Short mmCIF file of C-alpha atoms in Angstrom, two decimals:
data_model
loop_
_atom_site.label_atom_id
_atom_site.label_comp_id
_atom_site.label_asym_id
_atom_site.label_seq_id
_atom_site.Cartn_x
_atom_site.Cartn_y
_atom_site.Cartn_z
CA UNK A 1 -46.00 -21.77 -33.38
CA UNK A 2 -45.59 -24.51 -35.97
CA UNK A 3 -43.45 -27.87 -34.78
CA UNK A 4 -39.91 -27.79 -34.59
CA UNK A 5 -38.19 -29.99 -36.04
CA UNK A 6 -34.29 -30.34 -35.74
CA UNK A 7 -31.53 -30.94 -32.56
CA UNK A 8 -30.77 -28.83 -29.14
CA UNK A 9 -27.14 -29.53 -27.54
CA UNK A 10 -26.75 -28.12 -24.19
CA UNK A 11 -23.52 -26.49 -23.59
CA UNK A 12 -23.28 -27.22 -19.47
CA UNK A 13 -21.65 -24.43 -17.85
CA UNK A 14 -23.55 -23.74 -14.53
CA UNK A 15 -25.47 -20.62 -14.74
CA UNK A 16 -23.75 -19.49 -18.17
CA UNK A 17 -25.11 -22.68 -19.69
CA UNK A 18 -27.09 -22.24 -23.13
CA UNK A 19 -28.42 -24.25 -26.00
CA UNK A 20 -27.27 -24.48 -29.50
CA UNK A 21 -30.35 -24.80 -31.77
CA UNK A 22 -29.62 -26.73 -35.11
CA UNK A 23 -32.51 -26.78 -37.29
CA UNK A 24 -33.00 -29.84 -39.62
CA UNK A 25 -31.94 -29.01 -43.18
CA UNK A 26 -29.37 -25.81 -42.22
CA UNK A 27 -26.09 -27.59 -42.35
CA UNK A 28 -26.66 -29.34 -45.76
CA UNK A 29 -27.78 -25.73 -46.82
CA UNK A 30 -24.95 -23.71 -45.24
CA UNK A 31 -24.52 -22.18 -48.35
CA UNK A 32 -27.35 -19.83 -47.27
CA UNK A 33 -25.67 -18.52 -44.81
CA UNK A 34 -21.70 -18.05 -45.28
CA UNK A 35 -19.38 -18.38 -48.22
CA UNK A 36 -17.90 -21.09 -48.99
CA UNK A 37 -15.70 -20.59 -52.29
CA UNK A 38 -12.88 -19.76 -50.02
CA UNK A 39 -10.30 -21.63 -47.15
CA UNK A 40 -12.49 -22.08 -44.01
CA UNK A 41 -11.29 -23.20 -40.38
CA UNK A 42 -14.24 -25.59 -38.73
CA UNK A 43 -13.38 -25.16 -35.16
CA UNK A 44 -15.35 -27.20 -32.74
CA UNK A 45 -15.39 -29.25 -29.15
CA UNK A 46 -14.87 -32.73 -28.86
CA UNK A 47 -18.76 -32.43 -27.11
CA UNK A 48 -20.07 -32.12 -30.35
CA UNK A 49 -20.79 -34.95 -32.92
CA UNK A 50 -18.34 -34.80 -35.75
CA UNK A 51 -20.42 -35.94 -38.26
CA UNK A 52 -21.51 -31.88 -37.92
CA UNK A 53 -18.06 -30.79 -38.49
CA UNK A 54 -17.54 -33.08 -41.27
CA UNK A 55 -21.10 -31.88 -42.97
CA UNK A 56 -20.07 -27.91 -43.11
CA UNK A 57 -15.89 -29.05 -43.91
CA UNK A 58 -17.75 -31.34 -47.17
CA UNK A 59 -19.35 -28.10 -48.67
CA UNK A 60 -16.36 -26.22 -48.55
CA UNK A 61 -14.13 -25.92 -51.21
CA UNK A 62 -11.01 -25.52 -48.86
CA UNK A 63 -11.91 -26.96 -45.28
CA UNK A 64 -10.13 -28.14 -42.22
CA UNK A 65 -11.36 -29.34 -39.09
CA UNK A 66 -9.89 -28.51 -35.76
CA UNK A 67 -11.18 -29.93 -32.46
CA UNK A 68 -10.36 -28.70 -29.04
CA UNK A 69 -11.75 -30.29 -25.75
CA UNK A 70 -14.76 -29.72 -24.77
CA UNK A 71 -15.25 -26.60 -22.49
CA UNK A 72 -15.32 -23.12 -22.62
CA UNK A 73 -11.37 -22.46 -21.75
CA UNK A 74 -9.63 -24.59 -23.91
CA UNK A 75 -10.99 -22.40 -26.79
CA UNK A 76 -10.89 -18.74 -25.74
CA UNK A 77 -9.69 -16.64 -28.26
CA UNK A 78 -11.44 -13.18 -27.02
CA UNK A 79 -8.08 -11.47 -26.52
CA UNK A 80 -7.17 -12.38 -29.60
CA UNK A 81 -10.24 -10.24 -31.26
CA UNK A 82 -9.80 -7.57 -28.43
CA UNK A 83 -6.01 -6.93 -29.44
CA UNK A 84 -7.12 -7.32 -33.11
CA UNK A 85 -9.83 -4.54 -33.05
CA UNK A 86 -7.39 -1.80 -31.55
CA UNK A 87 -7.73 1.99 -32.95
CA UNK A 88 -3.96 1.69 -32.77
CA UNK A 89 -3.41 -0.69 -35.89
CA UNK A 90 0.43 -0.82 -36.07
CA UNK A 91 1.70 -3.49 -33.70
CA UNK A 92 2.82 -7.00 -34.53
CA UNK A 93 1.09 -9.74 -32.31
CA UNK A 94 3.15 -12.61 -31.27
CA UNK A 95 1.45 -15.82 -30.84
CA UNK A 96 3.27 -18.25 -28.00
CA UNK A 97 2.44 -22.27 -28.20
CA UNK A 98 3.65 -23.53 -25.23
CA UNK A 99 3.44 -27.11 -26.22
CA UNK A 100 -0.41 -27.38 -26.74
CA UNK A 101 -2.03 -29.99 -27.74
CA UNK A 102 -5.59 -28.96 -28.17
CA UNK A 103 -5.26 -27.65 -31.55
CA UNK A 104 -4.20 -24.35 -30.71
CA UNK A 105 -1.27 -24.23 -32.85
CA UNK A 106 -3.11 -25.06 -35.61
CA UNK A 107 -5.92 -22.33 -35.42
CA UNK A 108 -3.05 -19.88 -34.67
CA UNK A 109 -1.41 -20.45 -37.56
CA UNK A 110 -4.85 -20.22 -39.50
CA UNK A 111 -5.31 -16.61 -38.63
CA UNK A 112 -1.72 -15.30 -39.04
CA UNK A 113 -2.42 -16.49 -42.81
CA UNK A 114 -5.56 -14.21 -42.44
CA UNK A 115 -3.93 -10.83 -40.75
CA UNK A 116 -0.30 -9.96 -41.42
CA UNK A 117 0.24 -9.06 -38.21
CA UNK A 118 0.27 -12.28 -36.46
CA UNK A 119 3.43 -14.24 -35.87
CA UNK A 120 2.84 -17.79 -34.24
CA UNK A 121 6.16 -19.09 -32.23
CA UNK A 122 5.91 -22.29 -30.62
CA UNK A 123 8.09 -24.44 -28.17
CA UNK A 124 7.59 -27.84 -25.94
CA UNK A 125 5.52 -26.75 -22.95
CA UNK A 126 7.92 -25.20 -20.37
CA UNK A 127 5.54 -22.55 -18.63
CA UNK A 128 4.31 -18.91 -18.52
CA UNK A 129 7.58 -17.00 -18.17
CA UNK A 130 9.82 -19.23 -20.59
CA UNK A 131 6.66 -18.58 -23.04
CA UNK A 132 7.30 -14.96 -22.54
CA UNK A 133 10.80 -14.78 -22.73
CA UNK A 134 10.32 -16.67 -26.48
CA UNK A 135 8.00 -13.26 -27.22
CA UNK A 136 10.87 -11.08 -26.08
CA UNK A 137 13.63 -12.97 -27.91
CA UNK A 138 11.66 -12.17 -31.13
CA UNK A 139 10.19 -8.60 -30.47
CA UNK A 140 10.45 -6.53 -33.23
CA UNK A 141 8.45 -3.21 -31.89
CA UNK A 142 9.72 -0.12 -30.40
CA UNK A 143 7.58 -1.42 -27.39
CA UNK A 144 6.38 -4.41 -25.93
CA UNK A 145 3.55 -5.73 -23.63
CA UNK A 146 1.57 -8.83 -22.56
CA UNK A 147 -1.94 -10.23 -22.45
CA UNK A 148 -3.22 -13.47 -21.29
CA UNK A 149 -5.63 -15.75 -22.85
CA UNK A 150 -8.66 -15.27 -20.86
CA UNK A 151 -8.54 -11.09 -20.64
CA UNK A 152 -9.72 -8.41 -22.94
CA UNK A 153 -7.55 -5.30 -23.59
CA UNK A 154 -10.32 -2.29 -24.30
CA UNK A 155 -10.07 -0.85 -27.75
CA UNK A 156 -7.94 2.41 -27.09
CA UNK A 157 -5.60 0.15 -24.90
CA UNK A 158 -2.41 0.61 -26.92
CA UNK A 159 -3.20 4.19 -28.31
CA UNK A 160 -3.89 5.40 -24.20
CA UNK A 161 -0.20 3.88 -23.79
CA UNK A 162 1.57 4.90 -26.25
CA UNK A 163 0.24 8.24 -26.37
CA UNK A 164 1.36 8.63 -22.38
CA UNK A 165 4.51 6.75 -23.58
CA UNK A 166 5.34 9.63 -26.38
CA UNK A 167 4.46 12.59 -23.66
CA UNK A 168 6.24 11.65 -20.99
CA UNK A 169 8.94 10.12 -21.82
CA UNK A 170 8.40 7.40 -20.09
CA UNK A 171 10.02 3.96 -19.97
CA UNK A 172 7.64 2.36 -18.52
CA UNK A 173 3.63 3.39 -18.74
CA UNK A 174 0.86 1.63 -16.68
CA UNK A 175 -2.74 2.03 -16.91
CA UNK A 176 -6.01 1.12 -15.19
CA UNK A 177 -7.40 -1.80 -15.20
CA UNK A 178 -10.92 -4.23 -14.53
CA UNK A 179 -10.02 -7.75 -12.32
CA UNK A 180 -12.79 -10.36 -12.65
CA UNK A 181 -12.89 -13.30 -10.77
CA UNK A 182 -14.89 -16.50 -11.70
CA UNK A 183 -16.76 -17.90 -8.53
CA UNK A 184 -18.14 -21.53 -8.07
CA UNK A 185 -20.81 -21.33 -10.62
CA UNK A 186 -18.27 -20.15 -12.94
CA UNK A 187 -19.78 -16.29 -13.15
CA UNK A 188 -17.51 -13.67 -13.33
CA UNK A 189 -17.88 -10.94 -10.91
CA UNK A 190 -15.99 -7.84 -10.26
CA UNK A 191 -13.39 -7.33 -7.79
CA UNK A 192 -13.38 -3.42 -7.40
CA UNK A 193 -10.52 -1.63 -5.97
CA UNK A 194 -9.37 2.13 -6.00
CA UNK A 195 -8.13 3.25 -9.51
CA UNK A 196 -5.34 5.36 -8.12
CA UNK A 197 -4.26 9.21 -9.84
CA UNK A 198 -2.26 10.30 -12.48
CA UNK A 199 1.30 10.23 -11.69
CA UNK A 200 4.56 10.47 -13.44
CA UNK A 201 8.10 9.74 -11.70
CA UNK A 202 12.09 10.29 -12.89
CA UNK A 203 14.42 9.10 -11.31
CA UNK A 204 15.74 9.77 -8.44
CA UNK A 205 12.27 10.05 -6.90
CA UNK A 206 12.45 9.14 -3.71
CA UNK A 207 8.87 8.82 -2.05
CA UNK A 208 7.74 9.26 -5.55
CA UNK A 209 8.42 5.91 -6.05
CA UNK A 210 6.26 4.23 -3.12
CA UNK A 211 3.72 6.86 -4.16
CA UNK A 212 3.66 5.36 -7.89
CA UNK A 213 3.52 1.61 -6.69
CA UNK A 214 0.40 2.83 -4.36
CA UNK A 215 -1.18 5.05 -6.90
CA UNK A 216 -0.65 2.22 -10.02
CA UNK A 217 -1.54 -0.56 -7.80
CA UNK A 218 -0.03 -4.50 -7.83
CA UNK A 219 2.45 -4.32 -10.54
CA UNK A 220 0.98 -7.16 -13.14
CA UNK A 221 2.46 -6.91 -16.59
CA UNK A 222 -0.56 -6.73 -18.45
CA UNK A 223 -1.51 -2.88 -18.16
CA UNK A 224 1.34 -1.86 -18.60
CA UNK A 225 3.49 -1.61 -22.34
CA UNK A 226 7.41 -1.02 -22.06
CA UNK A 227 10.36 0.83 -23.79
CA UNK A 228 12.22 -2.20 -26.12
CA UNK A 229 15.47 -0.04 -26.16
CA UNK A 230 15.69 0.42 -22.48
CA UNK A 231 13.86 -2.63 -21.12
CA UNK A 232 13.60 -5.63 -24.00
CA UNK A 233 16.86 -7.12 -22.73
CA UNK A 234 15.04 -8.33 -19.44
CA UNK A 235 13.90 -11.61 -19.06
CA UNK A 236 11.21 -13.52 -16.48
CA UNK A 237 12.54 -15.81 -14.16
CA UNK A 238 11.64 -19.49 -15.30
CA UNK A 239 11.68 -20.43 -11.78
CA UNK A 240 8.98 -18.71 -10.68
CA UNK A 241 5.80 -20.06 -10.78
CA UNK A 242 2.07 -19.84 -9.70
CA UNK A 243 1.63 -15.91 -10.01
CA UNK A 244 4.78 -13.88 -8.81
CA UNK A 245 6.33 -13.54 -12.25
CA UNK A 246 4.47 -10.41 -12.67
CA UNK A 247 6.11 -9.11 -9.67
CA UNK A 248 9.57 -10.32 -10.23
CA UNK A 249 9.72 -9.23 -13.82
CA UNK A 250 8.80 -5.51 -12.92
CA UNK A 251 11.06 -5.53 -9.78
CA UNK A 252 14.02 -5.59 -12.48
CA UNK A 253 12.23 -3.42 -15.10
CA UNK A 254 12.55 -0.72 -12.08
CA UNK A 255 15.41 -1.53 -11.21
CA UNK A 256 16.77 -0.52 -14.78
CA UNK A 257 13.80 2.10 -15.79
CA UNK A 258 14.81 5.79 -15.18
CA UNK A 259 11.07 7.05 -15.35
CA UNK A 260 7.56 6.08 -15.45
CA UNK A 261 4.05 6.97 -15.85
CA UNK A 262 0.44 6.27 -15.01
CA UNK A 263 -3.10 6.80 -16.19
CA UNK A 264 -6.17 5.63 -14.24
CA UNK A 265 -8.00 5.31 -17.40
CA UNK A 266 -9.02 2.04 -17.83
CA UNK A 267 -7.12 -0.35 -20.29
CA UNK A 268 -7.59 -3.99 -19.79
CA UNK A 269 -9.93 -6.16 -18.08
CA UNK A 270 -8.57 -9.13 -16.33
CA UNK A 271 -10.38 -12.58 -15.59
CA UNK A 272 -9.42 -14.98 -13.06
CA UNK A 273 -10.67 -18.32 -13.75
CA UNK A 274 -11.37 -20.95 -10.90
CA UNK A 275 -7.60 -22.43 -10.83
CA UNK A 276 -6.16 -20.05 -12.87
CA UNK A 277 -2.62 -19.43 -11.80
CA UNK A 278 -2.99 -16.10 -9.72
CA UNK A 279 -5.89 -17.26 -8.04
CA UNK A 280 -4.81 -21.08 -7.37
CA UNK A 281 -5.12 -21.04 -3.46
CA UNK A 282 -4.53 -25.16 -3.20
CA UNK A 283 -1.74 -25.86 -0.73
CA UNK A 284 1.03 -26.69 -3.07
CA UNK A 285 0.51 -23.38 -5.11
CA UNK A 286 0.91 -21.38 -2.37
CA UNK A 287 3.85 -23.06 -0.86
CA UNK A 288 5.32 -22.55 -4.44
CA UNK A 289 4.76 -18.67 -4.17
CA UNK A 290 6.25 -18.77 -0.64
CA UNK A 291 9.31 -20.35 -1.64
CA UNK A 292 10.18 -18.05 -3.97
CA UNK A 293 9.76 -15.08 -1.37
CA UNK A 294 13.31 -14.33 -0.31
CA UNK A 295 14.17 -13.51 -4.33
CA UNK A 296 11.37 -11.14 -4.75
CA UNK A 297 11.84 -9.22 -1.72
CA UNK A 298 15.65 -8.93 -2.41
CA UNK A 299 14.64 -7.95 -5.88
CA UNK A 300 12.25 -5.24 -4.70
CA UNK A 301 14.73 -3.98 -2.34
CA UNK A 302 17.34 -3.41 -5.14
CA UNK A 303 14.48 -1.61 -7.31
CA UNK A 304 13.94 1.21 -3.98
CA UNK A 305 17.44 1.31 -3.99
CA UNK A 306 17.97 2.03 -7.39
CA UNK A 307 14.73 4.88 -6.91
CA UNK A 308 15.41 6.31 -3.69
CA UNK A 309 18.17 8.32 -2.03
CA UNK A 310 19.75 6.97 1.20
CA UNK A 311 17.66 9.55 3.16
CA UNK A 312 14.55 8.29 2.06
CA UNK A 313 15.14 4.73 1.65
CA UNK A 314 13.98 3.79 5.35
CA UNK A 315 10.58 4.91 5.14
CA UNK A 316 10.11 3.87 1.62
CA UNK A 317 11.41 0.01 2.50
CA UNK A 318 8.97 0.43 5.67
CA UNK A 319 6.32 0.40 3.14
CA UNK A 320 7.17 -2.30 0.52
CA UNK A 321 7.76 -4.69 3.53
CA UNK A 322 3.87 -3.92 4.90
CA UNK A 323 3.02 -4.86 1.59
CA UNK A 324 5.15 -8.19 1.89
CA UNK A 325 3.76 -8.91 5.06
CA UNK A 326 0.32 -8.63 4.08
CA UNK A 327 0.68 -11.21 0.74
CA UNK A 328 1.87 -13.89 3.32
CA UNK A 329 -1.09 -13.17 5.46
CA UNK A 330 -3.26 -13.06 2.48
CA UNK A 331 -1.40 -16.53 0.95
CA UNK A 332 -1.37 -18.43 4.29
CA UNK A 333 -5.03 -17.37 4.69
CA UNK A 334 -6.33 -18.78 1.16
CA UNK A 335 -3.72 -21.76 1.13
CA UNK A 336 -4.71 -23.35 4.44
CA UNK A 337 -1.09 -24.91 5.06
CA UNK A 338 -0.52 -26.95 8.27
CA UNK A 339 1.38 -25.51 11.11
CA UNK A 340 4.80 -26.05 9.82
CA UNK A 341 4.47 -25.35 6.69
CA UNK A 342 2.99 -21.58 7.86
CA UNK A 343 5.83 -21.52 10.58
CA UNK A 344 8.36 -22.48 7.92
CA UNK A 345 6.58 -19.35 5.93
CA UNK A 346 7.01 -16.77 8.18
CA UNK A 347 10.50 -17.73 8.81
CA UNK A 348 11.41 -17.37 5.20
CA UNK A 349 9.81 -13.75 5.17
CA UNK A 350 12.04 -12.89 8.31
CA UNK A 351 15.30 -13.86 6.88
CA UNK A 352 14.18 -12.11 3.27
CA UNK A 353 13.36 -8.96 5.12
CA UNK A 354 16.38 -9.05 7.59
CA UNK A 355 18.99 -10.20 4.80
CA UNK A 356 18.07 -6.44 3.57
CA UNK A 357 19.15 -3.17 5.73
CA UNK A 358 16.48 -0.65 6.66
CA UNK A 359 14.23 -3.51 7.73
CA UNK A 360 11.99 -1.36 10.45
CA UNK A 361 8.38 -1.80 10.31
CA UNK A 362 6.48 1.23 10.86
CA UNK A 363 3.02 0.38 11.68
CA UNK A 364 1.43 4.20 11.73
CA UNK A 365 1.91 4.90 8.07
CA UNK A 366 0.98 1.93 7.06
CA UNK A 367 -2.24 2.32 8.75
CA UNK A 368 -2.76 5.63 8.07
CA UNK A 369 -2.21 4.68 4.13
CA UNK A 370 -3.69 1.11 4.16
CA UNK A 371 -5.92 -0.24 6.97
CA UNK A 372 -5.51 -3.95 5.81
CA UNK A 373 -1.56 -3.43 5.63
CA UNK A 374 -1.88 -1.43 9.12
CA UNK A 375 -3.65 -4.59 10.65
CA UNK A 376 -1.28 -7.13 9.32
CA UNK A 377 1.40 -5.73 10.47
CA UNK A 378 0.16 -5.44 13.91
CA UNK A 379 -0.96 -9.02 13.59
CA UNK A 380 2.99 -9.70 12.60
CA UNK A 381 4.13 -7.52 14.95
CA UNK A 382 2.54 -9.23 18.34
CA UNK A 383 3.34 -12.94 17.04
CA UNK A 384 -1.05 -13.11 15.95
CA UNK A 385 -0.71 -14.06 12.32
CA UNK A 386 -3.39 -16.74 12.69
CA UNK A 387 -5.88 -13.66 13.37
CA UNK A 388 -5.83 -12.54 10.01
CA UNK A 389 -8.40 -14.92 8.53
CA UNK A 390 -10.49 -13.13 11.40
CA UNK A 391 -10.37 -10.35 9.58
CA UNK A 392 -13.49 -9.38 7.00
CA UNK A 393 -13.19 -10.74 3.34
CA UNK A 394 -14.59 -8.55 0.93
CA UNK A 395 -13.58 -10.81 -2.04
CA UNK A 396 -15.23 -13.88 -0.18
CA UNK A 397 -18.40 -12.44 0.23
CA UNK A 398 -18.66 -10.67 -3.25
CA UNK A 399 -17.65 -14.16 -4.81
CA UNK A 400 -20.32 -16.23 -2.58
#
């Protein structure tokens, strides 16, 4: 093999690191290799020399540089293509800046000059769900739905959707979905979990309804795609943080939705980095989610009530508060608060639940339709909370 002669930068990512091979000569010939009669975006890392940047920008006849920090998440942009590259082609895609200041805004405006499609709308950074409720404000489309920087929604996402959209009837449609989860080393790994079946609801549905929310699984807002007409007037809650907003905003899209529908065909793929929002288990995160408890459960309460006929209601509740029950477990578990902090938890939960009628607990069908749920509650239920970290952790051990 003859010498080599040019420069190696390693990109330092843990086991996902690699190195990027420049051989001597290519970037003063980069004509060779792309065109360069045209307006051209140089996007690179503040880890790389600029004098590179600055070589390929001086051969272009239209050039402009923009650097993010150095890392692999400040410059993710692999929804973007995934949402881009849909068989359904119609759709406008609304680009939120929430006050960044990596140079985001900048390549976001680049490719909305590139594909029609693309609106950017920016603000001053004020979080996830006042980012959101910008995107609503402006939605055009006879339906809307989200995606978050880090995820991939599969090619046939929004045709799957809208097609069960158009056949049912549906105001709401949800479909299946891939969770990843980035361990230590920064690999993702998959979290698997039972894709559910088929279902569509009207209301009033009664048990229909809990068998939807078990069937569709935790109600995040990125599978899903919702009627503008009957649902674009809702908004997020700005005041929730740290990963119920999900939760919260579909509590009121129930509440209001007169039907729904599900397909366990798989349309997005979500990642979880180390950090991320859902899966920030430091302390203060979780004592954020916790505080916010009381105004989910009441909202969740008012969507059963709004599904459900009075006969049915008790047994229906019974089963949404199992699944309360077993997020504080889960929370207070990952979050290792002090004493008072998980006493002060648990009495929040307790007043949520009791401030809502119909607040039995009925331990037998939740274990005969959830084993976890059946164990927390019977951890809950004889004052042995503190056992549930006893209790096997499948995510821990596929993460280790």
């Amino acid at each position: 093999m003859s010498e080599f002669i040019g420069t190696k930068l390693t990109m330092n990512l843990g086991e996902r690191s690699y190195d990027i091979i420049i051989k001597s000569g290519s970037l003063e010939n980069l004509y060779q290799f792309a065109r360069l009669d045209r307006r051209v975006a140089v996007v690179t890392d503040s880890g790389v020399p600029a004098q590179y940047a600055q070589r390929v920008a001086d051969q272009c006849k239209d050039a402009r540089i923009i650097t993010v920090p150095q890392g692999e998440a400040s410059k993710s942009f692999k929804i973007l293509e995934s949402v881009l590259r849909q068989s359904f082609v119609d759709f406008e895609l609304l680009l939120v800046d929430d006050g960044s200041t990596d140079g985001s805004a900048a390549l976001a405006h680049e490719l909305a000059k590139k594909d029609g499609r693309i609106r950017v709308l920016e603000q001053p950074n004020a979080g996830i769900c006042a980012a959101r409720n910008l995107g609503l404000q402006h939605c055009r489309g006879q339906w809307f739905t989200f995606c978050d920087d880090d995820d991939t929604m599969l090619p046939h996402a929004l045709e799957t959707l809208l097609i069960l959209a158009k056949s049912t009837g549906a105001d709401v449609v949800r479909g299946g979905y891939r969770l990843l989860r980035a361990n230590a080393a920064g690999t993702a790994v998959e979290l698997p979990h039972p894709p559910g079946q088929a279902i569509i609801i009207h209301k009033p549905a009664g048990q229909g309804y809990l068998q939807f929310l078990q069937q569709s699984g935790p109600q995040f807002v990125w599978n899903a795609m919702y009627c503008t007409n009957r649902l674009g007037h809702l908004r997020f809650d700005e005041t929730c943080r740290k990963g119920l907003e999900d939760f919260a905003f579909n509590a009121a899209v129930f509440q209001q939705a007169d039907s729904a529908a599900y397909t366990p065909q798989i349309v997005y793929e979500h990642l979880e980095r180390q950090g991320s929002t859902s899966a920030c288990g430091n302390p203060a995160a979780v004592q954020v989610r916790l505080q916010y408890l009381p105004r989910w459960v009441q909202a969740e309460y008012t969507a059963a009530r709004a599904w459900c006929p009075p006969q049915q209601l008790p047994k229906v509740w019974s089963a949404r508060q199992a699944e309360f029950v077993t997020f504080v477990m889960h929370q207070l578990r990952d979050g290792r608060l002090p004493p008072k902090a998980k006493a002060a938890a648990w009495r929040s939960l307790q007043q949520a639940l009791a401030a809502c009628p119909h607040s039995r607990l009925d331990f037998w069908y939740a274990l005969r339709h959830n084993k976890k749920q059946g164990a927390a509650l019977f951890l809950f239920r004889t004052h042995l909370q503190g056992l549930y970290a006893c209790l096997p952790n499948r995510e821990e051990k596929l993460l280790q």
